[in-house]
PDB file of C-alpha atoms and ligand atoms in Angstrom:
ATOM      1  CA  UNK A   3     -44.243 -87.207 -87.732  1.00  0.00           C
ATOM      2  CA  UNK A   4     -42.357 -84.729 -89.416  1.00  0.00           C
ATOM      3  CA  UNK A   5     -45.132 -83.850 -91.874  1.00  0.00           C
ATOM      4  CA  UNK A   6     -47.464 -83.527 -89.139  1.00  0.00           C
ATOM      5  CA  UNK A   7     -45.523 -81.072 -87.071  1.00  0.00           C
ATOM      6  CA  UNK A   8     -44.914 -78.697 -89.690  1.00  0.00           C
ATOM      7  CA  UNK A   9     -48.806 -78.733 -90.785  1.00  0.00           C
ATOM      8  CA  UNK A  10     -49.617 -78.036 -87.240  1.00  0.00           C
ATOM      9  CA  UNK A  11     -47.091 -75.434 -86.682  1.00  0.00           C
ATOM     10  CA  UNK A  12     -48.109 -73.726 -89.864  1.00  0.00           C
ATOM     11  CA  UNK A  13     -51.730 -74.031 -88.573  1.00  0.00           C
ATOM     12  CA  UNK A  14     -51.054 -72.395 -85.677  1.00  0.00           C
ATOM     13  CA  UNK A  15     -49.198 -69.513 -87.067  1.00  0.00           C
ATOM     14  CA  UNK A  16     -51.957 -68.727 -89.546  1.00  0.00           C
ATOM     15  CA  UNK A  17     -54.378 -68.446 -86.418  1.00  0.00           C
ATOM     16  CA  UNK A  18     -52.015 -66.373 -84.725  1.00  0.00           C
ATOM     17  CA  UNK A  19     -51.778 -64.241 -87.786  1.00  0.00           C
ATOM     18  CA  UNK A  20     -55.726 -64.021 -88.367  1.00  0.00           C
ATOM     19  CA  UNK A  21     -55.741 -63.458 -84.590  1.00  0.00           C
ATOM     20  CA  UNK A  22     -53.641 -60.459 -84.544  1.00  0.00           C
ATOM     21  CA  UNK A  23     -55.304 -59.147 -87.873  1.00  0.00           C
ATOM     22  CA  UNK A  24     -58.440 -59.547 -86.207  1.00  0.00           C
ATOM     23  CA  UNK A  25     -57.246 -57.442 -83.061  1.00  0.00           C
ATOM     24  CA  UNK A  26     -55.504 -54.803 -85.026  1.00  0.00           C
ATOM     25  CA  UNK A  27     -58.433 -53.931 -87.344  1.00  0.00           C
ATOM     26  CA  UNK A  28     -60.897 -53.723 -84.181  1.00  0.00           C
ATOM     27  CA  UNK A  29     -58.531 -52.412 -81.615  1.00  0.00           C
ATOM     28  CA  UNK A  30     -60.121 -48.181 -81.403  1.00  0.00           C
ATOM     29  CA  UNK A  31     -57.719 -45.648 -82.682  1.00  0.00           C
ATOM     30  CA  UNK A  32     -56.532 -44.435 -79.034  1.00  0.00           C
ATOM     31  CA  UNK A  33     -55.045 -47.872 -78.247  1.00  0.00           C
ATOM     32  CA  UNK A  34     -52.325 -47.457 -80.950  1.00  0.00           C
ATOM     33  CA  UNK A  35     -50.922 -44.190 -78.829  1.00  0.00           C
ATOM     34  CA  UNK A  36     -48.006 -45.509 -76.638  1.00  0.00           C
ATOM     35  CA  UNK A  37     -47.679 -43.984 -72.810  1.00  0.00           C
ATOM     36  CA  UNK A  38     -44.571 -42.631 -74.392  1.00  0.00           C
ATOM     37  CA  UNK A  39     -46.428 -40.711 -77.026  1.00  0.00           C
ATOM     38  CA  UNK A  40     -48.633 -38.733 -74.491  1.00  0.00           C
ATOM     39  CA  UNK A  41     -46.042 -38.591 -71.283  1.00  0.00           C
ATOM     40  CA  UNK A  42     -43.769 -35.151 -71.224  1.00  0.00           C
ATOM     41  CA  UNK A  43     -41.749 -33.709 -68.516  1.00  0.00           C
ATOM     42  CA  UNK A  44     -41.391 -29.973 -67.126  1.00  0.00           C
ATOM     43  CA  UNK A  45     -38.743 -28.671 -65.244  1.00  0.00           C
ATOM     44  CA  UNK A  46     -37.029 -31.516 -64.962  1.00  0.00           C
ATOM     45  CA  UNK A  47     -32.952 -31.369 -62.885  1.00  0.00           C
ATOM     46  CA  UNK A  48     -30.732 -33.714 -61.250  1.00  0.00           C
ATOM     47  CA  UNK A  49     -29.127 -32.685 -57.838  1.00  0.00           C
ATOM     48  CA  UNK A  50     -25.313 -32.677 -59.032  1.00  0.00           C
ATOM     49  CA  UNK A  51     -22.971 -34.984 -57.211  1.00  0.00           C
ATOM     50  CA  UNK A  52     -19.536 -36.884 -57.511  1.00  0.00           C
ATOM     51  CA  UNK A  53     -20.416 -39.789 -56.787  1.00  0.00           C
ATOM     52  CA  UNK A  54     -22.593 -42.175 -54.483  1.00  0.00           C
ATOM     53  CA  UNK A  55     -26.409 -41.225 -54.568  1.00  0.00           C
ATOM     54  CA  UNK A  56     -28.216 -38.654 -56.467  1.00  0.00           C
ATOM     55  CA  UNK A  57     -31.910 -37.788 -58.156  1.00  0.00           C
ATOM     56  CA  UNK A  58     -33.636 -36.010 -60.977  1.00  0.00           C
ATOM     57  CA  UNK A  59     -37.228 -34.583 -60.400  1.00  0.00           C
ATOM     58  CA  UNK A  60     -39.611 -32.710 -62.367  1.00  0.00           C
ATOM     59  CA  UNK A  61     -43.346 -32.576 -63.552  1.00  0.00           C
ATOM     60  CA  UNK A  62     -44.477 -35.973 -65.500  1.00  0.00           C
ATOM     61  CA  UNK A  63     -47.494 -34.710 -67.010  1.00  0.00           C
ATOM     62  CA  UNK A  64     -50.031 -37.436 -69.134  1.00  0.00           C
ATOM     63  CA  UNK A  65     -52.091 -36.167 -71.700  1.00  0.00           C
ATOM     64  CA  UNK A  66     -53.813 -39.655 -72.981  1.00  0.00           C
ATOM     65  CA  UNK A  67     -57.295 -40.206 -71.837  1.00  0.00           C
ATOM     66  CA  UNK A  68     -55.807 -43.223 -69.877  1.00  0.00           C
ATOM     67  CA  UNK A  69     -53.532 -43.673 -66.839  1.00  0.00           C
ATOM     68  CA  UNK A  70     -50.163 -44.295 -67.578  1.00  0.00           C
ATOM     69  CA  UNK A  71     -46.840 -46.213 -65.635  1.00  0.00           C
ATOM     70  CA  UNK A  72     -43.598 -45.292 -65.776  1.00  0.00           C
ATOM     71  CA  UNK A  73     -42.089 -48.579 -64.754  1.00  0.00           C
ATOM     72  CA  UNK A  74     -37.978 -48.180 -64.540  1.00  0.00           C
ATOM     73  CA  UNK A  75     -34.983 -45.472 -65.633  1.00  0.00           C
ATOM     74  CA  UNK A  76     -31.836 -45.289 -67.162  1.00  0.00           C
ATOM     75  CA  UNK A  77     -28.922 -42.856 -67.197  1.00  0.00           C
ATOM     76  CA  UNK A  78     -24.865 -43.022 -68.281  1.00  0.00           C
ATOM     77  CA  UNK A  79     -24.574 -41.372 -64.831  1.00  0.00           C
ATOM     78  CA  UNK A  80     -25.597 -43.973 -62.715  1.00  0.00           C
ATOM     79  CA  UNK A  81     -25.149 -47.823 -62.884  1.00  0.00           C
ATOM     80  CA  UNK A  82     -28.194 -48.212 -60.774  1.00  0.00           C
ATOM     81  CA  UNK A  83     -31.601 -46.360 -60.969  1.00  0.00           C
ATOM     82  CA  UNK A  84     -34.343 -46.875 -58.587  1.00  0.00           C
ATOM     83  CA  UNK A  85     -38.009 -45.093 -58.458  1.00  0.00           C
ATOM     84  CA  UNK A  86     -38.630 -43.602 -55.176  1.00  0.00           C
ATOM     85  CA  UNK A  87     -41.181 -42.221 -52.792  1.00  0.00           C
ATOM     86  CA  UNK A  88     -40.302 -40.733 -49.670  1.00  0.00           C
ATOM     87  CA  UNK A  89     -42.589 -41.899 -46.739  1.00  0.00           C
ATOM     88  CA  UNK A  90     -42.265 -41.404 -42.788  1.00  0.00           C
ATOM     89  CA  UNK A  91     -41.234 -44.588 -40.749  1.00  0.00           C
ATOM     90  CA  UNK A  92     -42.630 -46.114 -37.878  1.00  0.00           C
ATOM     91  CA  UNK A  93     -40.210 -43.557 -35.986  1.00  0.00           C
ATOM     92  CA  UNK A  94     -41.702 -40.806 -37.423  1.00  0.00           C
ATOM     93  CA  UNK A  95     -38.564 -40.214 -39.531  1.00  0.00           C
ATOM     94  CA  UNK A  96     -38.962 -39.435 -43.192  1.00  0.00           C
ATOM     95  CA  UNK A  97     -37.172 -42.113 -45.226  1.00  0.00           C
ATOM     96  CA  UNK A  98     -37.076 -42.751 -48.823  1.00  0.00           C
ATOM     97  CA  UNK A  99     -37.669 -46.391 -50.361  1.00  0.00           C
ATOM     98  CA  UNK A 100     -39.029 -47.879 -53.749  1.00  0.00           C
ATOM     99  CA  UNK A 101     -42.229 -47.349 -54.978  1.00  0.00           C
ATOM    100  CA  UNK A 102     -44.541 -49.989 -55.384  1.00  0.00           C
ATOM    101  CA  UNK A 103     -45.805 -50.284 -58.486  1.00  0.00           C
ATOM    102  CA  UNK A 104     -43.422 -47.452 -60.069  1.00  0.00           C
ATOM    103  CA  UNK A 105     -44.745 -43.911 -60.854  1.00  0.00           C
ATOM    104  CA  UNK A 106     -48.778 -43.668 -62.036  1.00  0.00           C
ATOM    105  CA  UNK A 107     -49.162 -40.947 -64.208  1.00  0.00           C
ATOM    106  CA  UNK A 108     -53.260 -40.182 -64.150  1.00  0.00           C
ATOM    107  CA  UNK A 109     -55.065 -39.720 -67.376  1.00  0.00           C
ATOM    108  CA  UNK A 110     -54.798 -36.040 -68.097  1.00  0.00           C
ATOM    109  CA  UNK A 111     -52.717 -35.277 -64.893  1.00  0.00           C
ATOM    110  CA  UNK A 112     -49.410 -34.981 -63.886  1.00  0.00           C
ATOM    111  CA  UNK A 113     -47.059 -36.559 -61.209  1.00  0.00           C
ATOM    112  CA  UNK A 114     -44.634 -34.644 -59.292  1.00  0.00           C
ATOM    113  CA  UNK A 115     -40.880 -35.873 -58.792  1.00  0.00           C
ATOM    114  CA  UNK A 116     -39.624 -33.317 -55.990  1.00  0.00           C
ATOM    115  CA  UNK A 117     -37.465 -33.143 -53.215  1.00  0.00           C
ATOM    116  CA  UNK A 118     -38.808 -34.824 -50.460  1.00  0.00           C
ATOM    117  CA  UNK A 119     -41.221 -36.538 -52.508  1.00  0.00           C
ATOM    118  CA  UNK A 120     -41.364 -39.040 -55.476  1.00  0.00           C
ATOM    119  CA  UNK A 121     -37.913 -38.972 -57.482  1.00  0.00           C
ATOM    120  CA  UNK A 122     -35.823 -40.914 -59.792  1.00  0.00           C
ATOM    121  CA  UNK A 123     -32.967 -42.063 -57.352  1.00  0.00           C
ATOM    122  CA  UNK A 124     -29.517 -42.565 -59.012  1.00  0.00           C
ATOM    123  CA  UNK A 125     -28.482 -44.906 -56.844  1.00  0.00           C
ATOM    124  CA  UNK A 126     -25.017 -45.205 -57.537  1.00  0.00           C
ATOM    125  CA  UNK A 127     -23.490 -42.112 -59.721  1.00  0.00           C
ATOM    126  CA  UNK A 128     -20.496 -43.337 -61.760  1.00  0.00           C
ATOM    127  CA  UNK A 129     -19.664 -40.330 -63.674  1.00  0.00           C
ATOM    128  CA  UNK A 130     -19.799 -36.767 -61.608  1.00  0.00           C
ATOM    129  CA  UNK A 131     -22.332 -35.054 -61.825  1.00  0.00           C
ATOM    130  CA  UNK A 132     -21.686 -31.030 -62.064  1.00  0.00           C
ATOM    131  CA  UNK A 133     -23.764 -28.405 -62.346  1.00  0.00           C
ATOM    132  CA  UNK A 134     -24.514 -27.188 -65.206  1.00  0.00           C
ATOM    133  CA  UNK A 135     -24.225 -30.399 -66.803  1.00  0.00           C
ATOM    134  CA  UNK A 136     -27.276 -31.820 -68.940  1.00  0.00           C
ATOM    135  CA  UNK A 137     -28.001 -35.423 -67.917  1.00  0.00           C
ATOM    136  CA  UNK A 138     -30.046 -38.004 -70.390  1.00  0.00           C
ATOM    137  CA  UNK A 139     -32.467 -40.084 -68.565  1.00  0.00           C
ATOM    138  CA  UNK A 140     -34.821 -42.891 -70.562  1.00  0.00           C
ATOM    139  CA  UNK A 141     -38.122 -43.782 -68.716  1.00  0.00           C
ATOM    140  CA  UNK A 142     -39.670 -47.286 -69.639  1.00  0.00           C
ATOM    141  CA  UNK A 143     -43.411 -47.171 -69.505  1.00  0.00           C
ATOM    142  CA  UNK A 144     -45.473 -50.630 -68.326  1.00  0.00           C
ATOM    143  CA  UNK A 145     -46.257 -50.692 -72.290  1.00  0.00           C
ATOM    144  CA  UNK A 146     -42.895 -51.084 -73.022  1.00  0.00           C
ATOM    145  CA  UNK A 147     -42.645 -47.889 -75.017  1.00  0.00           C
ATOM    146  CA  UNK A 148     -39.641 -45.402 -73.488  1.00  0.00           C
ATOM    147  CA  UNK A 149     -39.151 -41.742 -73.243  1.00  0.00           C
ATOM    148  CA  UNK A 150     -35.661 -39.527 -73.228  1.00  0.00           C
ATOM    149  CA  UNK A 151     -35.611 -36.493 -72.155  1.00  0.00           C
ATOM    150  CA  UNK A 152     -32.598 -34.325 -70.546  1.00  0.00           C
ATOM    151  CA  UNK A 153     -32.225 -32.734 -67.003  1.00  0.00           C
ATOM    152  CA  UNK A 154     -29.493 -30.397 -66.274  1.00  0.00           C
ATOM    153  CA  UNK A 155     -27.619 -30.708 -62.621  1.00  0.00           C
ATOM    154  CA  UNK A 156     -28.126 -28.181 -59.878  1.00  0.00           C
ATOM    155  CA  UNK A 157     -26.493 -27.682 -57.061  1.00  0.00           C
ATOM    156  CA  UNK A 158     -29.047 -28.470 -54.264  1.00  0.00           C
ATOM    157  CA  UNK A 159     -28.211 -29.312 -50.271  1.00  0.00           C
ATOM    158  CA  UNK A 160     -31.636 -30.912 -49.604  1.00  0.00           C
ATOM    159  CA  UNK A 161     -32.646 -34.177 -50.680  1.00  0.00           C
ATOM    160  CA  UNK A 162     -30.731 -36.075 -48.241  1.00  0.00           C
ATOM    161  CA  UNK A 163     -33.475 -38.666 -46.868  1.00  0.00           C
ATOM    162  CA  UNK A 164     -32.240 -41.737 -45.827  1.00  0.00           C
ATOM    163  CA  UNK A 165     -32.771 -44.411 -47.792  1.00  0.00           C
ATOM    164  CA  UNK A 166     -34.414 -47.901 -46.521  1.00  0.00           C
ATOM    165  CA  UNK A 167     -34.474 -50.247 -48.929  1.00  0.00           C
ATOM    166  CA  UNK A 168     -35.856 -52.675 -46.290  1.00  0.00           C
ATOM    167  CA  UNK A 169     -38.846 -51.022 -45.752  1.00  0.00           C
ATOM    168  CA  UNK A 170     -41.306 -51.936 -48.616  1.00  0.00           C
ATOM    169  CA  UNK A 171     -40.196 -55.582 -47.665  1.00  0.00           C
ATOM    170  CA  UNK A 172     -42.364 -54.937 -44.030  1.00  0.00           C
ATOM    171  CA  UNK A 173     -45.372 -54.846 -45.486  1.00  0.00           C
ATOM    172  CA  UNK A 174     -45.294 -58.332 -46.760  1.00  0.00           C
ATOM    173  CA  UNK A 175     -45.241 -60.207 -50.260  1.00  0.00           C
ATOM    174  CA  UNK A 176     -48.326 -61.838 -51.460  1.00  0.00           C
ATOM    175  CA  UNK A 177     -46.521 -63.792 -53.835  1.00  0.00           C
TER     176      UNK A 177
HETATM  177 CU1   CU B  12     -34.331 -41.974 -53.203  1.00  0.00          CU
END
């Protein structure tokens, strides 16, 4: 039984090794760029704070010649990062919740992180946040491949929607 296992175990990793030869050799030379290799950032700040809520904007901009994700954050400044939209509620109110799907970038476009708008909530800042402070934020792409890049804090009064998490949860889960 032994025997046999091995012998089939080593037969399957030799497929999955001519498999992945296979793919490599015809996969076109634009699949081997990573979202993160064609994804920058322009402008990019974070609205300074003490503690409690915050978020960093700017200009994604995609250069690839196909659409790209950005799929979660990170930042030492806040223990919890959430990707936001800002949308207006059933009581005409405009309220701020997670985005479905994360941030699209489109093939040779850009996407917009602004104040009332899409923007990369800190949901929970654990280190102050003063102006003139550079903050490092890493963006994970639906390819897995991540992107750092740095944002320096700015005073800023607006950006105060209200957040309702609750929201997206209205419109149902097909799962
Ligand atoms: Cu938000």
């Amino acid at each position: 039984m032994r025997t046999r296992t091995t012998s089939l175990l080593a037969l399957a990793a030799a497929a999955a090794i001519a498999l992945s030869g296979c793919a490599a050799s015809a996969a076109p030379e634009a699949a081997t760029q990573t979202a993160a290799d064609v994804v920058t950032i322009d402008d990019s700040w974070v609205k300074s704070a003490d503690s409690g809520m915050s978020a960093a904007f700017g200009e994604l901009k995609n250069s690839g010649t196909e659409d790209v994700t950005v799929v979660s954050a990170e930042t030492p400044a806040s223990s919890m990062i959430e990707l936001h939209e800002t949308v207006e509620n059933d009581s005409g109110e405009m309220v701020m919740q997670p985005k479905d799907g994360g941030f699209v970038i489109p093939a040779g476009g850009s996407f917009m992180l602004e104040p009332g708008g899409n923007h990369i909530m800190l949901m929970d800042v654990v280190t102050p946040v003063k102006a003139g402070d550079t903050v490092t934020f890493t963006l994970t792409f639906s390819d897995g491949s991540t992107m750092d890049f740095a944002a320096p804090a700015k005073d800023y009064s607006g950006a105060n929607e209200s957040y309702e998490p609750d929201a997206s949860m209205d419109m149902g889960d097909g799962e």
